[in-house]
Amino acid sequence: MTEEEIFQQLRTICARILSVDPARITADTDLRQELDADSLDMAELAAASEDRFRVAVDLDTAKQARTLADMAGLVHAGARVG
């Protein structure tokens, strides 16, 4: 799966978790500043990513992610390792 495919699926998951229109989320959207995501939201996104993609996502690293592109990169890296 490519990072773009991962991103598209993550965008849907993120929109559900943050209760926003997926169209508001681009690769460079700052999840914290622009969409008011907090550390709990980021943890939920990490857990949902693990479930969806069956990869391990480091929770501490996920909490530091700023954009959905950052999260897609973590998932993609986890998929390559696993």
mmCIF file of N, CA and C in Angstrom:
data_model
loop_
_atom_site.group_PDB
_atom_site.id
_atom_site.type_symbol
_atom_site.label_atom_id
_atom_site.label_comp_id
_atom_site.label_asym_id
_atom_site.label_seq_id
_atom_site.Cartn_x
_atom_site.Cartn_y
_atom_site.Cartn_z
ATOM 1 N N MET A 1 0.850 -1.175 0.000
ATOM 2 C CA MET A 1 0.000 0.000 0.000
ATOM 3 C C MET A 1 0.897 1.240 0.000
ATOM 4 N N THR A 2 0.558 2.200 -0.823
ATOM 5 C CA THR A 2 1.362 3.417 -0.910
ATOM 6 C C THR A 2 1.010 4.378 0.219
ATOM 7 N N GLU A 3 1.890 5.355 0.441
ATOM 8 C CA GLU A 3 1.590 6.372 1.453
ATOM 9 C C GLU A 3 0.329 7.150 1.087
ATOM 10 N N GLU A 4 0.106 7.375 -0.205
ATOM 11 C CA GLU A 4 -1.097 8.099 -0.632
ATOM 12 C C GLU A 4 -2.358 7.304 -0.300
ATOM 13 N N GLU A 5 -2.341 5.997 -0.529
ATOM 14 C CA GLU A 5 -3.487 5.153 -0.188
ATOM 15 C C GLU A 5 -3.715 5.143 1.320
ATOM 16 N N ILE A 6 -2.624 5.063 2.065
ATOM 17 C CA ILE A 6 -2.723 5.108 3.524
ATOM 18 C C ILE A 6 -3.301 6.449 3.958
ATOM 19 N N PHE A 7 -2.795 7.531 3.360
ATOM 20 C CA PHE A 7 -3.277 8.867 3.704
ATOM 21 C C PHE A 7 -4.789 8.979 3.490
ATOM 22 N N GLN A 8 -5.273 8.500 2.350
ATOM 23 C CA GLN A 8 -6.703 8.618 2.042
ATOM 24 C C GLN A 8 -7.549 7.894 3.081
ATOM 25 N N GLN A 9 -7.109 6.728 3.497
ATOM 26 C CA GLN A 9 -7.862 5.988 4.510
ATOM 27 C C GLN A 9 -7.751 6.656 5.881
ATOM 28 N N LEU A 10 -6.562 7.162 6.186
ATOM 29 C CA LEU A 10 -6.375 7.868 7.459
ATOM 30 C C LEU A 10 -7.222 9.137 7.513
ATOM 31 N N ARG A 11 -7.369 9.798 6.382
ATOM 32 C CA ARG A 11 -8.168 11.029 6.356
ATOM 33 C C ARG A 11 -9.607 10.726 6.779
ATOM 34 N N THR A 12 -10.149 9.630 6.301
ATOM 35 C CA THR A 12 -11.508 9.235 6.682
ATOM 36 C C THR A 12 -11.591 8.940 8.173
ATOM 37 N N ILE A 13 -10.610 8.204 8.683
ATOM 38 C CA ILE A 13 -10.573 7.875 10.114
ATOM 39 C C ILE A 13 -10.438 9.139 10.947
ATOM 40 N N CYS A 14 -9.537 10.006 10.554
ATOM 41 C CA CYS A 14 -9.287 11.248 11.288
ATOM 42 C C CYS A 14 -10.529 12.139 11.291
ATOM 43 N N ALA A 15 -11.194 12.238 10.162
ATOM 44 C CA ALA A 15 -12.403 13.065 10.075
ATOM 45 C C ALA A 15 -13.470 12.553 11.040
ATOM 46 N N ARG A 16 -13.582 11.232 11.149
ATOM 47 C CA ARG A 16 -14.560 10.653 12.074
ATOM 48 C C ARG A 16 -14.178 10.966 13.521
ATOM 49 N N ILE A 17 -12.907 10.774 13.865
ATOM 50 C CA ILE A 17 -12.454 11.004 15.240
ATOM 51 C C ILE A 17 -12.613 12.471 15.642
ATOM 52 N N LEU A 18 -12.286 13.379 14.728
ATOM 53 C CA LEU A 18 -12.334 14.810 15.045
ATOM 54 C C LEU A 18 -13.663 15.466 14.679
ATOM 55 N N SER A 19 -14.571 14.697 14.104
ATOM 56 C CA SER A 19 -15.885 15.214 13.696
ATOM 57 C C SER A 19 -15.759 16.424 12.775
ATOM 58 N N VAL A 20 -14.953 16.256 11.722
ATOM 59 C CA VAL A 20 -14.783 17.318 10.726
ATOM 60 C C VAL A 20 -15.012 16.733 9.335
ATOM 61 N N ASP A 21 -15.250 17.609 8.384
ATOM 62 C CA ASP A 21 -15.398 17.213 6.989
ATOM 63 C C ASP A 21 -14.037 16.753 6.473
ATOM 64 N N PRO A 22 -13.953 15.573 5.856
ATOM 65 C CA PRO A 22 -12.666 15.098 5.336
ATOM 66 C C PRO A 22 -12.019 16.083 4.360
ATOM 67 N N ALA A 23 -12.816 16.883 3.684
ATOM 68 C CA ALA A 23 -12.280 17.857 2.734
ATOM 69 C C ALA A 23 -11.406 18.903 3.433
ATOM 70 N N ARG A 24 -11.596 19.082 4.737
ATOM 71 C CA ARG A 24 -10.778 20.048 5.493
ATOM 72 C C ARG A 24 -9.381 19.517 5.779
ATOM 73 N N ILE A 25 -9.172 18.216 5.576
ATOM 74 C CA ILE A 25 -7.908 17.598 5.952
ATOM 75 C C ILE A 25 -7.061 17.337 4.714
ATOM 76 N N THR A 26 -5.940 18.039 4.648
ATOM 77 C CA THR A 26 -4.960 17.804 3.591
ATOM 78 C C THR A 26 -3.726 17.185 4.241
ATOM 79 N N ALA A 27 -2.770 16.829 3.427
ATOM 80 C CA ALA A 27 -1.543 16.232 3.955
ATOM 81 C C ALA A 27 -0.836 17.180 4.922
ATOM 82 N N ASP A 28 -0.947 18.478 4.686
ATOM 83 C CA ASP A 28 -0.235 19.472 5.486
ATOM 84 C C ASP A 28 -1.082 20.145 6.560
ATOM 85 N N THR A 29 -2.318 19.728 6.717
ATOM 86 C CA THR A 29 -3.160 20.314 7.753
ATOM 87 C C THR A 29 -2.571 20.003 9.125
ATOM 88 N N ASP A 30 -2.369 21.034 9.919
ATOM 89 C CA ASP A 30 -1.861 20.844 11.279
ATOM 90 C C ASP A 30 -3.034 20.389 12.141
ATOM 91 N N LEU A 31 -2.994 19.136 12.549
ATOM 92 C CA LEU A 31 -4.122 18.555 13.266
ATOM 93 C C LEU A 31 -4.404 19.269 14.576
ATOM 94 N N ARG A 32 -3.373 19.723 15.249
ATOM 95 C CA ARG A 32 -3.550 20.398 16.534
ATOM 96 C C ARG A 32 -4.007 21.851 16.355
ATOM 97 N N GLN A 33 -3.314 22.589 15.523
ATOM 98 C CA GLN A 33 -3.602 24.011 15.359
ATOM 99 C C GLN A 33 -4.879 24.269 14.560
ATOM 100 N N GLU A 34 -5.068 23.526 13.482
ATOM 101 C CA GLU A 34 -6.192 23.806 12.591
ATOM 102 C C GLU A 34 -7.459 23.019 12.928
ATOM 103 N N LEU A 35 -7.295 21.827 13.530
ATOM 104 C CA LEU A 35 -8.462 20.992 13.800
ATOM 105 C C LEU A 35 -8.672 20.713 15.286
ATOM 106 N N ASP A 36 -7.877 21.368 16.122
ATOM 107 C CA ASP A 36 -8.011 21.265 17.580
ATOM 108 C C ASP A 36 -7.869 19.845 18.137
ATOM 109 N N ALA A 37 -7.051 19.018 17.506
ATOM 110 C CA ALA A 37 -6.793 17.673 18.033
ATOM 111 C C ALA A 37 -5.942 17.792 19.292
ATOM 112 N N ASP A 38 -6.265 16.983 20.291
ATOM 113 C CA ASP A 38 -5.454 16.951 21.502
ATOM 114 C C ASP A 38 -4.735 15.594 21.564
ATOM 115 N N SER A 39 -3.995 15.367 22.639
ATOM 116 C CA SER A 39 -3.202 14.135 22.728
ATOM 117 C C SER A 39 -4.100 12.892 22.760
ATOM 118 N N LEU A 40 -5.279 13.012 23.340
ATOM 119 C CA LEU A 40 -6.213 11.886 23.350
ATOM 120 C C LEU A 40 -6.693 11.563 21.933
ATOM 121 N N ASP A 41 -6.981 12.602 21.141
ATOM 122 C CA ASP A 41 -7.372 12.396 19.746
ATOM 123 C C ASP A 41 -6.248 11.704 18.976
ATOM 124 N N MET A 42 -5.018 12.123 19.215
ATOM 125 C CA MET A 42 -3.876 11.529 18.519
ATOM 126 C C MET A 42 -3.684 10.074 18.937
ATOM 127 N N ALA A 43 -3.910 9.778 20.208
ATOM 128 C CA ALA A 43 -3.814 8.396 20.677
ATOM 129 C C ALA A 43 -4.903 7.548 20.025
ATOM 130 N N GLU A 44 -6.104 8.109 19.910
ATOM 131 C CA GLU A 44 -7.203 7.393 19.266
ATOM 132 C C GLU A 44 -6.902 7.160 17.787
ATOM 133 N N LEU A 45 -6.302 8.145 17.139
ATOM 134 C CA LEU A 45 -5.918 8.001 15.738
ATOM 135 C C LEU A 45 -4.858 6.904 15.586
ATOM 136 N N ALA A 46 -3.906 6.863 16.506
ATOM 137 C CA ALA A 46 -2.875 5.821 16.471
ATOM 138 C C ALA A 46 -3.501 4.445 16.647
ATOM 139 N N ALA A 47 -4.416 4.315 17.602
ATOM 140 C CA ALA A 47 -5.070 3.026 17.851
ATOM 141 C C ALA A 47 -5.904 2.599 16.643
ATOM 142 N N ALA A 48 -6.631 3.530 16.057
ATOM 143 C CA ALA A 48 -7.439 3.210 14.882
ATOM 144 C C ALA A 48 -6.548 2.830 13.703
ATOM 145 N N SER A 49 -5.384 3.465 13.605
ATOM 146 C CA SER A 49 -4.429 3.143 12.537
ATOM 147 C C SER A 49 -3.896 1.730 12.710
ATOM 148 N N GLU A 50 -3.589 1.379 13.947
ATOM 149 C CA GLU A 50 -3.110 0.022 14.219
ATOM 150 C C GLU A 50 -4.164 -1.000 13.832
ATOM 151 N N ASP A 51 -5.413 -0.736 14.198
ATOM 152 C CA ASP A 51 -6.500 -1.656 13.878
ATOM 153 C C ASP A 51 -6.705 -1.778 12.367
ATOM 154 N N ARG A 52 -6.743 -0.645 11.698
ATOM 155 C CA ARG A 52 -7.039 -0.637 10.255
ATOM 156 C C ARG A 52 -5.920 -1.256 9.431
ATOM 157 N N PHE A 53 -4.679 -0.900 9.755
ATOM 158 C CA PHE A 53 -3.551 -1.304 8.910
ATOM 159 C C PHE A 53 -2.750 -2.479 9.482
ATOM 160 N N ARG A 54 -3.126 -2.919 10.676
ATOM 161 C CA ARG A 54 -2.462 -4.044 11.330
ATOM 162 C C ARG A 54 -0.945 -3.841 11.442
ATOM 163 N N VAL A 55 -0.587 -2.663 11.921
ATOM 164 C CA VAL A 55 0.814 -2.327 12.183
ATOM 165 C C VAL A 55 0.910 -1.735 13.581
ATOM 166 N N ALA A 56 2.101 -1.778 14.135
ATOM 167 C CA ALA A 56 2.333 -1.149 15.436
ATOM 168 C C ALA A 56 2.729 0.305 15.207
ATOM 169 N N VAL A 57 2.021 1.199 15.862
ATOM 170 C CA VAL A 57 2.330 2.630 15.788
ATOM 171 C C VAL A 57 2.740 3.061 17.185
ATOM 172 N N ASP A 58 3.961 3.563 17.313
ATOM 173 C CA ASP A 58 4.449 4.005 18.614
ATOM 174 C C ASP A 58 3.601 5.178 19.098
ATOM 175 N N LEU A 59 2.990 5.013 20.259
ATOM 176 C CA LEU A 59 2.068 6.017 20.783
ATOM 177 C C LEU A 59 2.758 7.351 21.051
ATOM 178 N N ASP A 60 3.951 7.315 21.628
ATOM 179 C CA ASP A 60 4.661 8.566 21.904
ATOM 180 C C ASP A 60 4.999 9.308 20.617
ATOM 181 N N THR A 61 5.419 8.570 19.606
ATOM 182 C CA THR A 61 5.727 9.192 18.311
ATOM 183 C C THR A 61 4.455 9.731 17.675
ATOM 184 N N ALA A 62 3.376 8.965 17.755
ATOM 185 C CA ALA A 62 2.106 9.405 17.171
ATOM 186 C C ALA A 62 1.613 10.689 17.828
ATOM 187 N N LYS A 63 1.803 10.810 19.128
ATOM 188 C CA LYS A 63 1.360 12.025 19.827
ATOM 189 C C LYS A 63 2.145 13.252 19.368
ATOM 190 N N GLN A 64 3.356 13.037 18.832
ATOM 191 C CA GLN A 64 4.172 14.144 18.357
ATOM 192 C C GLN A 64 3.878 14.517 16.900
ATOM 193 N N ALA A 65 3.150 13.651 16.195
ATOM 194 C CA ALA A 65 2.823 13.937 14.793
ATOM 195 C C ALA A 65 2.005 15.224 14.715
ATOM 196 N N ARG A 66 2.292 16.025 13.708
ATOM 197 C CA ARG A 66 1.573 17.284 13.560
ATOM 198 C C ARG A 66 0.543 17.231 12.432
ATOM 199 N N THR A 67 0.857 16.467 11.397
ATOM 200 C CA THR A 67 -0.027 16.409 10.233
ATOM 201 C C THR A 67 -0.442 14.966 9.957
ATOM 202 N N LEU A 68 -1.442 14.814 9.106
ATOM 203 C CA LEU A 68 -1.846 13.474 8.724
ATOM 204 C C LEU A 68 -0.771 12.818 7.858
ATOM 205 N N ALA A 69 -0.012 13.617 7.145
ATOM 206 C CA ALA A 69 1.116 13.070 6.376
ATOM 207 C C ALA A 69 2.133 12.443 7.334
ATOM 208 N N ASP A 70 2.339 13.062 8.491
ATOM 209 C CA ASP A 70 3.236 12.479 9.499
ATOM 210 C C ASP A 70 2.714 11.109 9.934
ATOM 211 N N MET A 71 1.422 11.019 10.199
ATOM 212 C CA MET A 71 0.818 9.754 10.619
ATOM 213 C C MET A 71 0.905 8.708 9.505
ATOM 214 N N ALA A 72 0.646 9.128 8.283
ATOM 215 C CA ALA A 72 0.731 8.195 7.142
ATOM 216 C C ALA A 72 2.140 7.648 7.014
ATOM 217 N N GLY A 73 3.131 8.491 7.248
ATOM 218 C CA GLY A 73 4.516 8.042 7.215
ATOM 219 C C GLY A 73 4.804 7.010 8.299
ATOM 220 N N LEU A 74 4.257 7.225 9.494
ATOM 221 C CA LEU A 74 4.442 6.256 10.587
ATOM 222 C C LEU A 74 3.805 4.914 10.242
ATOM 223 N N VAL A 75 2.598 4.960 9.704
ATOM 224 C CA VAL A 75 1.906 3.728 9.330
ATOM 225 C C VAL A 75 2.661 3.021 8.212
ATOM 226 N N HIS A 76 3.096 3.785 7.220
ATOM 227 C CA HIS A 76 3.827 3.205 6.083
ATOM 228 C C HIS A 76 5.124 2.564 6.566
ATOM 229 N N ALA A 77 5.830 3.225 7.463
ATOM 230 C CA ALA A 77 7.067 2.665 8.015
ATOM 231 C C ALA A 77 6.777 1.385 8.801
ATOM 232 N N GLY A 78 5.705 1.390 9.560
ATOM 233 C CA GLY A 78 5.317 0.205 10.323
ATOM 234 C C GLY A 78 4.957 -0.946 9.415
ATOM 235 N N ALA A 79 4.321 -0.652 8.305
ATOM 236 C CA ALA A 79 3.934 -1.687 7.362
ATOM 237 C C ALA A 79 5.180 -2.302 6.701
ATOM 238 N N ARG A 80 6.189 -1.489 6.454
ATOM 239 C CA ARG A 80 7.431 -2.008 5.851
ATOM 240 C C ARG A 80 8.179 -2.887 6.824
ATOM 241 N N VAL A 81 8.154 -2.498 8.114
ATOM 242 C CA VAL A 81 8.863 -3.266 9.137
ATOM 243 C C VAL A 81 8.145 -4.580 9.405
ATOM 244 N N GLY A 82 6.810 -4.504 9.546
ATOM 245 C CA GLY A 82 6.012 -5.684 9.880
ATOM 246 C C GLY A 82 5.854 -6.539 8.708
#
